[in-house]
PDB file of C-alpha atoms in Angstrom:
ATOM      1  CA  UNK P   1     -24.081   6.342 -39.493  1.00 62.00           C
ATOM      2  CA  UNK P   2     -21.685   3.543 -40.472  1.00 58.00           C
ATOM      3  CA  UNK P   3     -19.050   4.964 -38.124  1.00 63.00           C
ATOM      4  CA  UNK P   4     -21.528   5.054 -35.275  1.00 50.00           C
ATOM      5  CA  UNK P   5     -22.567   1.467 -35.932  1.00 47.00           C
ATOM      6  CA  UNK P   6     -18.940   0.335 -36.142  1.00 48.00           C
ATOM      7  CA  UNK P   7     -18.076   2.154 -32.902  1.00 47.00           C
ATOM      8  CA  UNK P   8     -21.064   0.590 -31.146  1.00 50.00           C
ATOM      9  CA  UNK P   9     -20.086  -2.896 -32.350  1.00 50.00           C
ATOM     10  CA  UNK P  10     -16.503  -2.339 -31.186  1.00 48.00           C
ATOM     11  CA  UNK P  11     -17.650  -1.188 -27.744  1.00 60.00           C
ATOM     12  CA  UNK P  12     -19.888  -4.243 -27.375  1.00 51.00           C
ATOM     13  CA  UNK P  13     -17.055  -6.520 -28.414  1.00 46.00           C
ATOM     14  CA  UNK P  14     -14.658  -4.924 -25.928  1.00 50.00           C
ATOM     15  CA  UNK P  15     -17.151  -5.037 -23.074  1.00 50.00           C
ATOM     16  CA  UNK P  16     -17.887  -8.700 -23.717  1.00 48.00           C
ATOM     17  CA  UNK P  17     -14.198  -9.603 -23.720  1.00 47.00           C
ATOM     18  CA  UNK P  18     -13.402  -7.585 -20.612  1.00 44.00           C
ATOM     19  CA  UNK P  19     -15.943  -9.035 -18.245  1.00 43.00           C
ATOM     20  CA  UNK P  20     -13.783 -10.996 -15.826  1.00 42.00           C
ATOM     21  CA  UNK P  21     -16.234 -12.207 -13.244  1.00 45.00           C
ATOM     22  CA  UNK P  22     -14.619 -14.921 -11.103  1.00 46.00           C
ATOM     23  CA  UNK P  23     -17.714 -17.088 -11.347  1.00 46.00           C
ATOM     24  CA  UNK P  24     -17.120 -17.411 -15.078  1.00 38.00           C
ATOM     25  CA  UNK P  25     -13.670 -18.939 -14.621  1.00 51.00           C
ATOM     26  CA  UNK P  26     -13.176 -22.671 -14.843  1.00 58.00           C
ATOM     27  CA  UNK P  27     -14.652 -24.426 -11.845  1.00 84.00           C
ATOM     28  CA  UNK P  28     -12.197 -27.251 -11.415  1.00 95.00           C
ATOM     29  CA  UNK P  29     -10.982 -28.557  -8.079  1.00 96.00           C
ATOM     30  CA  UNK P  30      -7.328 -27.820  -8.653  1.00 96.00           C
ATOM     31  CA  UNK P  31      -7.953 -24.169  -9.526  1.00 96.00           C
ATOM     32  CA  UNK P  32     -10.246 -23.649  -6.563  1.00 97.00           C
ATOM     33  CA  UNK P  33      -7.744 -25.395  -4.266  1.00 97.00           C
ATOM     34  CA  UNK P  34      -4.863 -23.237  -5.488  1.00 96.00           C
ATOM     35  CA  UNK P  35      -6.910 -20.072  -5.058  1.00 95.00           C
ATOM     36  CA  UNK P  36      -8.513 -20.835  -1.699  1.00 96.00           C
ATOM     37  CA  UNK P  37      -6.681 -23.657   0.092  1.00 96.00           C
ATOM     38  CA  UNK P  38      -3.032 -23.827  -0.954  1.00 97.00           C
ATOM     39  CA  UNK P  39      -1.901 -20.972   1.286  1.00 96.00           C
ATOM     40  CA  UNK P  40      -2.563 -23.140   4.344  1.00 96.00           C
ATOM     41  CA  UNK P  41      -2.405 -26.685   2.975  1.00 96.00           C
ATOM     42  CA  UNK P  42       0.500 -26.239   0.540  1.00 97.00           C
ATOM     43  CA  UNK P  43       0.689 -25.991  -3.215  1.00 96.00           C
ATOM     44  CA  UNK P  44       1.484 -29.705  -3.439  1.00 96.00           C
ATOM     45  CA  UNK P  45      -1.078 -30.722  -0.756  1.00 97.00           C
ATOM     46  CA  UNK P  46       1.878 -31.316   1.583  1.00 97.00           C
ATOM     47  CA  UNK P  47       0.677 -29.079   4.380  1.00 96.00           C
ATOM     48  CA  UNK P  48       1.973 -25.750   5.612  1.00 94.00           C
ATOM     49  CA  UNK P  49       0.118 -23.891   8.350  1.00 94.00           C
ATOM     50  CA  UNK P  50      -2.654 -26.458   7.899  1.00 95.00           C
ATOM     51  CA  UNK P  51      -2.180 -30.228   7.728  1.00 96.00           C
ATOM     52  CA  UNK P  52      -1.386 -32.254   4.641  1.00 96.00           C
ATOM     53  CA  UNK P  53      -4.345 -33.163   2.473  1.00 97.00           C
ATOM     54  CA  UNK P  54      -2.589 -35.919   0.550  1.00 96.00           C
ATOM     55  CA  UNK P  55      -4.498 -39.202   0.182  1.00 95.00           C
ATOM     56  CA  UNK P  56      -7.650 -37.964   1.898  1.00 96.00           C
ATOM     57  CA  UNK P  57      -9.655 -40.966   0.666  1.00 95.00           C
ATOM     58  CA  UNK P  58      -7.617 -43.285   2.913  1.00 96.00           C
ATOM     59  CA  UNK P  59      -8.467 -41.170   5.972  1.00 95.00           C
ATOM     60  CA  UNK P  60     -12.002 -39.899   5.373  1.00 97.00           C
ATOM     61  CA  UNK P  61     -15.162 -40.564   3.412  1.00 97.00           C
ATOM     62  CA  UNK P  62     -16.252 -38.050   0.796  1.00 97.00           C
ATOM     63  CA  UNK P  63     -19.022 -36.879   3.139  1.00 98.00           C
ATOM     64  CA  UNK P  64     -16.509 -36.286   5.944  1.00 97.00           C
ATOM     65  CA  UNK P  65     -14.195 -34.246   3.709  1.00 97.00           C
ATOM     66  CA  UNK P  66     -17.138 -32.183   2.488  1.00 98.00           C
ATOM     67  CA  UNK P  67     -18.193 -31.550   6.082  1.00 97.00           C
ATOM     68  CA  UNK P  68     -14.669 -30.466   7.059  1.00 97.00           C
ATOM     69  CA  UNK P  69     -14.453 -28.090   4.101  1.00 97.00           C
ATOM     70  CA  UNK P  70     -17.957 -26.724   4.670  1.00 97.00           C
ATOM     71  CA  UNK P  71     -18.041 -26.450   8.449  1.00 97.00           C
ATOM     72  CA  UNK P  72     -14.349 -26.182   9.291  1.00 96.00           C
ATOM     73  CA  UNK P  73     -12.526 -27.795  12.201  1.00 94.00           C
ATOM     74  CA  UNK P  74     -10.871 -26.593  15.393  1.00 89.00           C
ATOM     75  CA  UNK P  75      -8.350 -24.395  13.567  1.00 91.00           C
ATOM     76  CA  UNK P  76      -9.849 -24.162  10.078  1.00 94.00           C
ATOM     77  CA  UNK P  77     -12.793 -21.812   9.650  1.00 94.00           C
ATOM     78  CA  UNK P  78     -15.857 -23.019   7.805  1.00 95.00           C
ATOM     79  CA  UNK P  79     -17.749 -21.394   4.976  1.00 95.00           C
ATOM     80  CA  UNK P  80     -14.618 -20.387   3.091  1.00 95.00           C
ATOM     81  CA  UNK P  81     -16.143 -21.804  -0.100  1.00 96.00           C
ATOM     82  CA  UNK P  82     -19.723 -21.891  -1.300  1.00 96.00           C
ATOM     83  CA  UNK P  83     -21.485 -25.259  -1.523  1.00 96.00           C
ATOM     84  CA  UNK P  84     -20.686 -25.841  -5.190  1.00 96.00           C
ATOM     85  CA  UNK P  85     -16.983 -25.088  -4.788  1.00 97.00           C
ATOM     86  CA  UNK P  86     -16.818 -27.203  -1.619  1.00 97.00           C
ATOM     87  CA  UNK P  87     -18.230 -30.184  -3.520  1.00 97.00           C
ATOM     88  CA  UNK P  88     -15.852 -29.669  -6.445  1.00 97.00           C
ATOM     89  CA  UNK P  89     -12.779 -29.468  -4.182  1.00 97.00           C
ATOM     90  CA  UNK P  90     -13.963 -32.500  -2.192  1.00 97.00           C
ATOM     91  CA  UNK P  91     -14.273 -34.626  -5.318  1.00 97.00           C
ATOM     92  CA  UNK P  92     -10.890 -33.415  -6.534  1.00 97.00           C
ATOM     93  CA  UNK P  93      -9.190 -34.188  -3.208  1.00 97.00           C
ATOM     94  CA  UNK P  94     -10.760 -37.650  -3.087  1.00 96.00           C
ATOM     95  CA  UNK P  95      -9.167 -38.371  -6.453  1.00 94.00           C
ATOM     96  CA  UNK P  96      -5.678 -37.342  -5.349  1.00 86.00           C
TER      97      UNK P  96
END
C-alpha cells in the first residue's frame, strides 16, 4: 500500500512539473516580441523584413500601435497575437 501511495505521489509530482502549456509562461512584452515579432522586425527592434520598431512612442500613440498590432497593415497581417498579448507588446514597445 505504501509503495502504491508513493508511486501515485511521484506520478502526480512528475505530471505537475511536466505541464508546459505556453499560456503558463511569463507574459512579458520582450518574450512575446521575441517569440512572435522578432523574425520580421529584428531581435534588436532594428527591422528586417518588417520595418524598425525602435522609438515607437515618437511616431505613434499607444492606441495606434495597438491597432497596428491587432489589425495589421498593408504588409503585416493582423490577429497574430490575442488581445492580451497585443496589449502587453504595445506597452513594452512604447517603453523602448
